[in-house]
PDB file of C-alpha atoms in Angstrom:
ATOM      1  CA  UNK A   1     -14.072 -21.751 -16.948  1.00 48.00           C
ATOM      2  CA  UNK A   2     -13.411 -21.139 -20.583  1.00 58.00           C
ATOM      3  CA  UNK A   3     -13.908 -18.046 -21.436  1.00 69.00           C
ATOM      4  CA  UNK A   4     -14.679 -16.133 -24.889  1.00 79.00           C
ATOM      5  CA  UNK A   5     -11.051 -14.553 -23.702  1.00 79.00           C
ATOM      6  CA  UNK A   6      -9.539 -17.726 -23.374  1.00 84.00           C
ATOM      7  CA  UNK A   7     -10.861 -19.636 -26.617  1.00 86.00           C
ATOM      8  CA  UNK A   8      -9.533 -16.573 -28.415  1.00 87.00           C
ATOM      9  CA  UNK A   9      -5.562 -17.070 -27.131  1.00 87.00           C
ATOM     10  CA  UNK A  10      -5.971 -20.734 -27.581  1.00 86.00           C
ATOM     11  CA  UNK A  11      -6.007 -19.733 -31.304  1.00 87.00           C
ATOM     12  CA  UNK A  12      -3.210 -16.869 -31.257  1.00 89.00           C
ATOM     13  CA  UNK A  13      -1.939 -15.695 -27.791  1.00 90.00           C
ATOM     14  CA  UNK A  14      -1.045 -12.163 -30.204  1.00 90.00           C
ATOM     15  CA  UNK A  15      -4.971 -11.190 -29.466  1.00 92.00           C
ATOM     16  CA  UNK A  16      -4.222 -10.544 -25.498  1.00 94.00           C
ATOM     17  CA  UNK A  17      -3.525  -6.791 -26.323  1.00 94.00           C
ATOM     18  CA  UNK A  18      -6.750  -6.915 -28.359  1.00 93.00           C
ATOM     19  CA  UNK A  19      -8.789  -8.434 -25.498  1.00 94.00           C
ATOM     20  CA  UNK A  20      -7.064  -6.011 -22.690  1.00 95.00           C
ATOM     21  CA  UNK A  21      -7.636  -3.122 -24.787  1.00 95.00           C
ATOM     22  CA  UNK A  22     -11.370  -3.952 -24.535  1.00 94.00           C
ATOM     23  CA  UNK A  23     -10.953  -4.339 -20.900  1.00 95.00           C
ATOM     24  CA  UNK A  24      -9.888  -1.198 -20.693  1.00 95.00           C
ATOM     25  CA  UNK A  25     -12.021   0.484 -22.857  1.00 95.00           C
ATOM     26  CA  UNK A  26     -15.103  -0.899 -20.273  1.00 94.00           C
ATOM     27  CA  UNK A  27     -13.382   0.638 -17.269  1.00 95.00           C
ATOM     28  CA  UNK A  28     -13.489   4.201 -19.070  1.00 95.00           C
ATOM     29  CA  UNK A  29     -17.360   3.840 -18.467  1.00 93.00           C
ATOM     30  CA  UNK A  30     -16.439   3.086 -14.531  1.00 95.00           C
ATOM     31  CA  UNK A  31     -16.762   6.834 -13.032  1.00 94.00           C
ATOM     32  CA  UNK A  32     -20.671   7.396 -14.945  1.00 93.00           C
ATOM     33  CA  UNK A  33     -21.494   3.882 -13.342  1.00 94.00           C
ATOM     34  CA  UNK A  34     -20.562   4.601 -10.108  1.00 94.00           C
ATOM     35  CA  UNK A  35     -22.251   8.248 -10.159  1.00 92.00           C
ATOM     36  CA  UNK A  36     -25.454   7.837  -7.931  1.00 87.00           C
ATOM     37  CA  UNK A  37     -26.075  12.047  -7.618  1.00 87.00           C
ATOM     38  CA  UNK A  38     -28.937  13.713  -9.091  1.00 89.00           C
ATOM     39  CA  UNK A  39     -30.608  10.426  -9.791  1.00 89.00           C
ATOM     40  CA  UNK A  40     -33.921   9.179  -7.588  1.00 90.00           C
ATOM     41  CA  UNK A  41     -33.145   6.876  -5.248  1.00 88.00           C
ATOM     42  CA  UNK A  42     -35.177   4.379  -6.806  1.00 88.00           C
ATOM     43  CA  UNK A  43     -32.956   4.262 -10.752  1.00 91.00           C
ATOM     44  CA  UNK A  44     -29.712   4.250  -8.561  1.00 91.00           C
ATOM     45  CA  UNK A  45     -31.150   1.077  -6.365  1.00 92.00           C
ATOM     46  CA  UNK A  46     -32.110  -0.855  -9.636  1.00 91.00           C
ATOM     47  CA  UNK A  47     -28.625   0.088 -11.175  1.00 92.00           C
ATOM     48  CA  UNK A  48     -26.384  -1.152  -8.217  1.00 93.00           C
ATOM     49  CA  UNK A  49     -27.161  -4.498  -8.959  1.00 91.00           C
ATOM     50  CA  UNK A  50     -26.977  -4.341 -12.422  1.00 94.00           C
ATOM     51  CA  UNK A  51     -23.831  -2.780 -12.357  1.00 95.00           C
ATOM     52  CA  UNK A  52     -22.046  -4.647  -9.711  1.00 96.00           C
ATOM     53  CA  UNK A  53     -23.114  -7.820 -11.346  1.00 96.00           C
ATOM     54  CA  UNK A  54     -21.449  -7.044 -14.377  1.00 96.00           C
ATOM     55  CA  UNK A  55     -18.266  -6.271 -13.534  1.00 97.00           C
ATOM     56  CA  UNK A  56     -18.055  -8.659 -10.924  1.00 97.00           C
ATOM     57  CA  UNK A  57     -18.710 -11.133 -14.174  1.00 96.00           C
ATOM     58  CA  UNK A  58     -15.530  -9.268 -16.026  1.00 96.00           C
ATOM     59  CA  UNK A  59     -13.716  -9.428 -13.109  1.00 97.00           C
ATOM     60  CA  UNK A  60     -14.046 -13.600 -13.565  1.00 96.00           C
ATOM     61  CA  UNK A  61     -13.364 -13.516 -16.407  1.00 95.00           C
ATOM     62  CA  UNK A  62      -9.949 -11.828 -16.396  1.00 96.00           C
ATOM     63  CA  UNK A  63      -9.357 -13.879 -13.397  1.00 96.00           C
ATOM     64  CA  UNK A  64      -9.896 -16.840 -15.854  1.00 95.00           C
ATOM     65  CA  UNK A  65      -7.920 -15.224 -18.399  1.00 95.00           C
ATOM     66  CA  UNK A  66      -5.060 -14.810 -15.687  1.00 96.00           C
ATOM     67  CA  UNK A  67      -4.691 -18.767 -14.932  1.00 96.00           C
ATOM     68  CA  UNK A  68      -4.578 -19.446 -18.091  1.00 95.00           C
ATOM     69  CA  UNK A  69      -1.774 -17.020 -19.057  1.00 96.00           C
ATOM     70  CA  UNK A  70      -0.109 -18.475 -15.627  1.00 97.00           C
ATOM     71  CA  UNK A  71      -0.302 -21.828 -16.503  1.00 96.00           C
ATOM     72  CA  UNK A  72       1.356 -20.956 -20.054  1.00 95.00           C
ATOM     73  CA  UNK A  73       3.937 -19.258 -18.063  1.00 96.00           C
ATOM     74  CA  UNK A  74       4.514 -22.644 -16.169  1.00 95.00           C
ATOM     75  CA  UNK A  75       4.801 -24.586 -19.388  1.00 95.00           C
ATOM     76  CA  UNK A  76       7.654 -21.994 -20.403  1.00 94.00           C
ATOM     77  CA  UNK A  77       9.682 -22.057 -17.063  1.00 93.00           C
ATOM     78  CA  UNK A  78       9.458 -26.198 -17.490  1.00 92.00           C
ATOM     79  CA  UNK A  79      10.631 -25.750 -20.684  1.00 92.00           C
ATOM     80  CA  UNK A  80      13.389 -23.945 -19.923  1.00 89.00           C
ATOM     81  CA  UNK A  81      14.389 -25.626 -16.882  1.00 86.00           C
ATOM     82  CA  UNK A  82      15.010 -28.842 -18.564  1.00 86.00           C
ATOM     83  CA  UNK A  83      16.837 -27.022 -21.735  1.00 84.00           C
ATOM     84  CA  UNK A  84      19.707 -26.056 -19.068  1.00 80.00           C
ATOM     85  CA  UNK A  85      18.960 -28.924 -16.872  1.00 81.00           C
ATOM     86  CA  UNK A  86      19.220 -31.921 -19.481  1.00 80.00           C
ATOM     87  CA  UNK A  87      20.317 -30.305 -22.777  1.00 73.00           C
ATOM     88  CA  UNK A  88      22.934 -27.588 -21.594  1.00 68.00           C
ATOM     89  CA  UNK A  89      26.566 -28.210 -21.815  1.00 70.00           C
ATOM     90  CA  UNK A  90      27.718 -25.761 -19.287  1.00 72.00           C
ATOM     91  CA  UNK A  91      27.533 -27.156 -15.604  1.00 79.00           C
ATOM     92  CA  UNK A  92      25.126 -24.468 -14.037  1.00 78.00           C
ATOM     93  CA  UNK A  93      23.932 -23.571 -10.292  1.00 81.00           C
ATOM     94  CA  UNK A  94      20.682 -23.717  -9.798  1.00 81.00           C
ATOM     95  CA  UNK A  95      20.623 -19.615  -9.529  1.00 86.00           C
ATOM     96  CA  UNK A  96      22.800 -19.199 -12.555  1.00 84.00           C
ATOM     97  CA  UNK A  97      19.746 -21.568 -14.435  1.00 80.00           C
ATOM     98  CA  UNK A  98      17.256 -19.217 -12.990  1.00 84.00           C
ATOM     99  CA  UNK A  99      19.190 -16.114 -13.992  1.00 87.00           C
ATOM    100  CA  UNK A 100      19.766 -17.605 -17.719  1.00 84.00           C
ATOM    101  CA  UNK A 101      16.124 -18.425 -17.821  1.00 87.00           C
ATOM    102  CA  UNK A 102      14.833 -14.725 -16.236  1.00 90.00           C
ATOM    103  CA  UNK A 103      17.041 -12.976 -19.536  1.00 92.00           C
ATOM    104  CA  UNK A 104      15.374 -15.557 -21.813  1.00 92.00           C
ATOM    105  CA  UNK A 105      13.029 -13.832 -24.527  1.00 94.00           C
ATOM    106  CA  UNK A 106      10.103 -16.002 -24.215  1.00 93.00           C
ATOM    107  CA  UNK A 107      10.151 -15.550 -20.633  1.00 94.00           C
ATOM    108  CA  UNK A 108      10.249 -12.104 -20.368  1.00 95.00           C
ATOM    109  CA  UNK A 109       7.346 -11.763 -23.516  1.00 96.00           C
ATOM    110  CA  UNK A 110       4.869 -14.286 -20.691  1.00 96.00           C
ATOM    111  CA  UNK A 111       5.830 -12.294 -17.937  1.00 96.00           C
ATOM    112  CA  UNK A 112       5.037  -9.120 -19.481  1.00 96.00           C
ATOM    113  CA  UNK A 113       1.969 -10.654 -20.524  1.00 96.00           C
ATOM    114  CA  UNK A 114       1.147 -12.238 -16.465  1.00 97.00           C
ATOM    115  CA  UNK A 115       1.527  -8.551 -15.660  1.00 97.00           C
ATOM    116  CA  UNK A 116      -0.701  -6.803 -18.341  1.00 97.00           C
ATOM    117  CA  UNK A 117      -3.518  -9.292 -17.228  1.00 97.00           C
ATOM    118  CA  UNK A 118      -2.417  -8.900 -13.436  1.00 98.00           C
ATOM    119  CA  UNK A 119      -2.934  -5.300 -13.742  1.00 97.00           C
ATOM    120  CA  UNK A 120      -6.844  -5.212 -15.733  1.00 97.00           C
ATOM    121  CA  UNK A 121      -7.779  -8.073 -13.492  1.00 98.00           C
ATOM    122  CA  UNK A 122      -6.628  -5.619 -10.523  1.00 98.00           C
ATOM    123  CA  UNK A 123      -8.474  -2.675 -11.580  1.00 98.00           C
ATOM    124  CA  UNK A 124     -11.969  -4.953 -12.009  1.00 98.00           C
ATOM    125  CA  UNK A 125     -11.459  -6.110  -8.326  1.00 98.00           C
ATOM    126  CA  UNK A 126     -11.177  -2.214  -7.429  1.00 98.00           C
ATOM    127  CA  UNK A 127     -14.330  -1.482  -9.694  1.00 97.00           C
ATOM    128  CA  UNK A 128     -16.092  -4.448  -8.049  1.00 97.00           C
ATOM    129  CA  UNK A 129     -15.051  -2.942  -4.349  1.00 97.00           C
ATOM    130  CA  UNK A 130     -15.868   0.559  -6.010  1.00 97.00           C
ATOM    131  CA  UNK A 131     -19.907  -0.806  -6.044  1.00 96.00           C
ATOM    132  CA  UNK A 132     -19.591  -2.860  -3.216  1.00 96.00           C
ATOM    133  CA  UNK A 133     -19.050   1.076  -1.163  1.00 96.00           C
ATOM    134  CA  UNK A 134     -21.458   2.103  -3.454  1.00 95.00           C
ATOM    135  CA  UNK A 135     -23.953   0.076  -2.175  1.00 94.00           C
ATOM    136  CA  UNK A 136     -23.225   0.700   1.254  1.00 95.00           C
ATOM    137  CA  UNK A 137     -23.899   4.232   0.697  1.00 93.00           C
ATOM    138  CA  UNK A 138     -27.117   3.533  -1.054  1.00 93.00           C
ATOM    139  CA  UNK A 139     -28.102   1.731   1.552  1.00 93.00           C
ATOM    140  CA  UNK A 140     -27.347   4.112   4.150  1.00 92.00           C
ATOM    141  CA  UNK A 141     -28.620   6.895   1.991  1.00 89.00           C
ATOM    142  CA  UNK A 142     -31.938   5.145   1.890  1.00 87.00           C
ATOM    143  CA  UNK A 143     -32.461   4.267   5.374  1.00 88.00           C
ATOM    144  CA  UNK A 144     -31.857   8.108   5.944  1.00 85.00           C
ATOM    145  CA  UNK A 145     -34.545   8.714   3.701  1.00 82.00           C
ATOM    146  CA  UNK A 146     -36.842   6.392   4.729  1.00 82.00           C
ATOM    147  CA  UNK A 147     -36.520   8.047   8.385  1.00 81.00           C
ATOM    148  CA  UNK A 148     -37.305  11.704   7.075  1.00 78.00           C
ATOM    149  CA  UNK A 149     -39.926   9.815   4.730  1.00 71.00           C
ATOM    150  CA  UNK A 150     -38.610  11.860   2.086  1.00 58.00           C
ATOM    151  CA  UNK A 151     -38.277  10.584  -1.563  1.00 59.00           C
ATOM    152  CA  UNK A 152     -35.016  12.824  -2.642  1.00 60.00           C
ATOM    153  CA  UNK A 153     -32.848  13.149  -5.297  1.00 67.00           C
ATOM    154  CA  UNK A 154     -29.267  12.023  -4.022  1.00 63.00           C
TER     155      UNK A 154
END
């Protein structure tokens, strides 16, 4: 899946902030979404599916976006393995190579950048399980409405 996200760091991996912040900026329209009260039954039925839908789509996405930033995180382990496997002088453990490798600046700046996208992706899977109890509720709300054969506002 190649995503607008994803085209975007192919060309400068300095636009993740960019494409976080607008992430983010999404989510701050999370709590209105999920707000089903003093709305017919019928508008908060059409916009469950609308709305779960659509960040179930972001959540993809970031998902996509996270592979991709883990799989540039794999290229920059491998290329530091085999700078103090086959090009160091010093005759290293295996954990002292791991511990040079953890202090290195380029892997610290990709696993700072795993963990940005680790933590947006996280908060779409909580939205997405945010209308997944939503629609439980609607449902249930319904079916108590539909045996008092009342049309309420929730």
């Amino acid at each position: 899946m190649d995503t607008d996200g994803i085209r975007l760091l192919k060309t400068d991996i300095e636009l993740l902030p960019t494409i976080i912040s607008v992430y983010r900026e999404e989510l701050a329209n999370l709590a209105t979404h999920l707000e089903y009260r003093d709305k017919p039954i019928s508008a908060a039925i059409v916009e469950q599916s609308g709305f779960y839908s659509y960040y179930e789509s972001r959540r993809a996405e970031i998902k996509a976006t996270l592979a991709y930033i883990e799989m540039l995180e794999d290229q920059i382990v491998g290329g530091l393995w085999k700078r103090y496997n086959e090009k160091s002088s010093l005759s290293l453990t295996q954990k002292d190579k791991e511990h040079y490798m953890k202090q290195d600046a380029a892997y610290i700046d990709i696993r700072t950048k795993v963990l940005s996208v680790r933590c947006i992706y996280d908060q779409y899977c909580s939205a997405v399980d945010m209308f997944k109890q939503r629609g439980y509720d609607i449902t249930n709300l319904t079916k108590l409405m539909i045996a008092s054969k009342d049309n309420d506002i929730v």
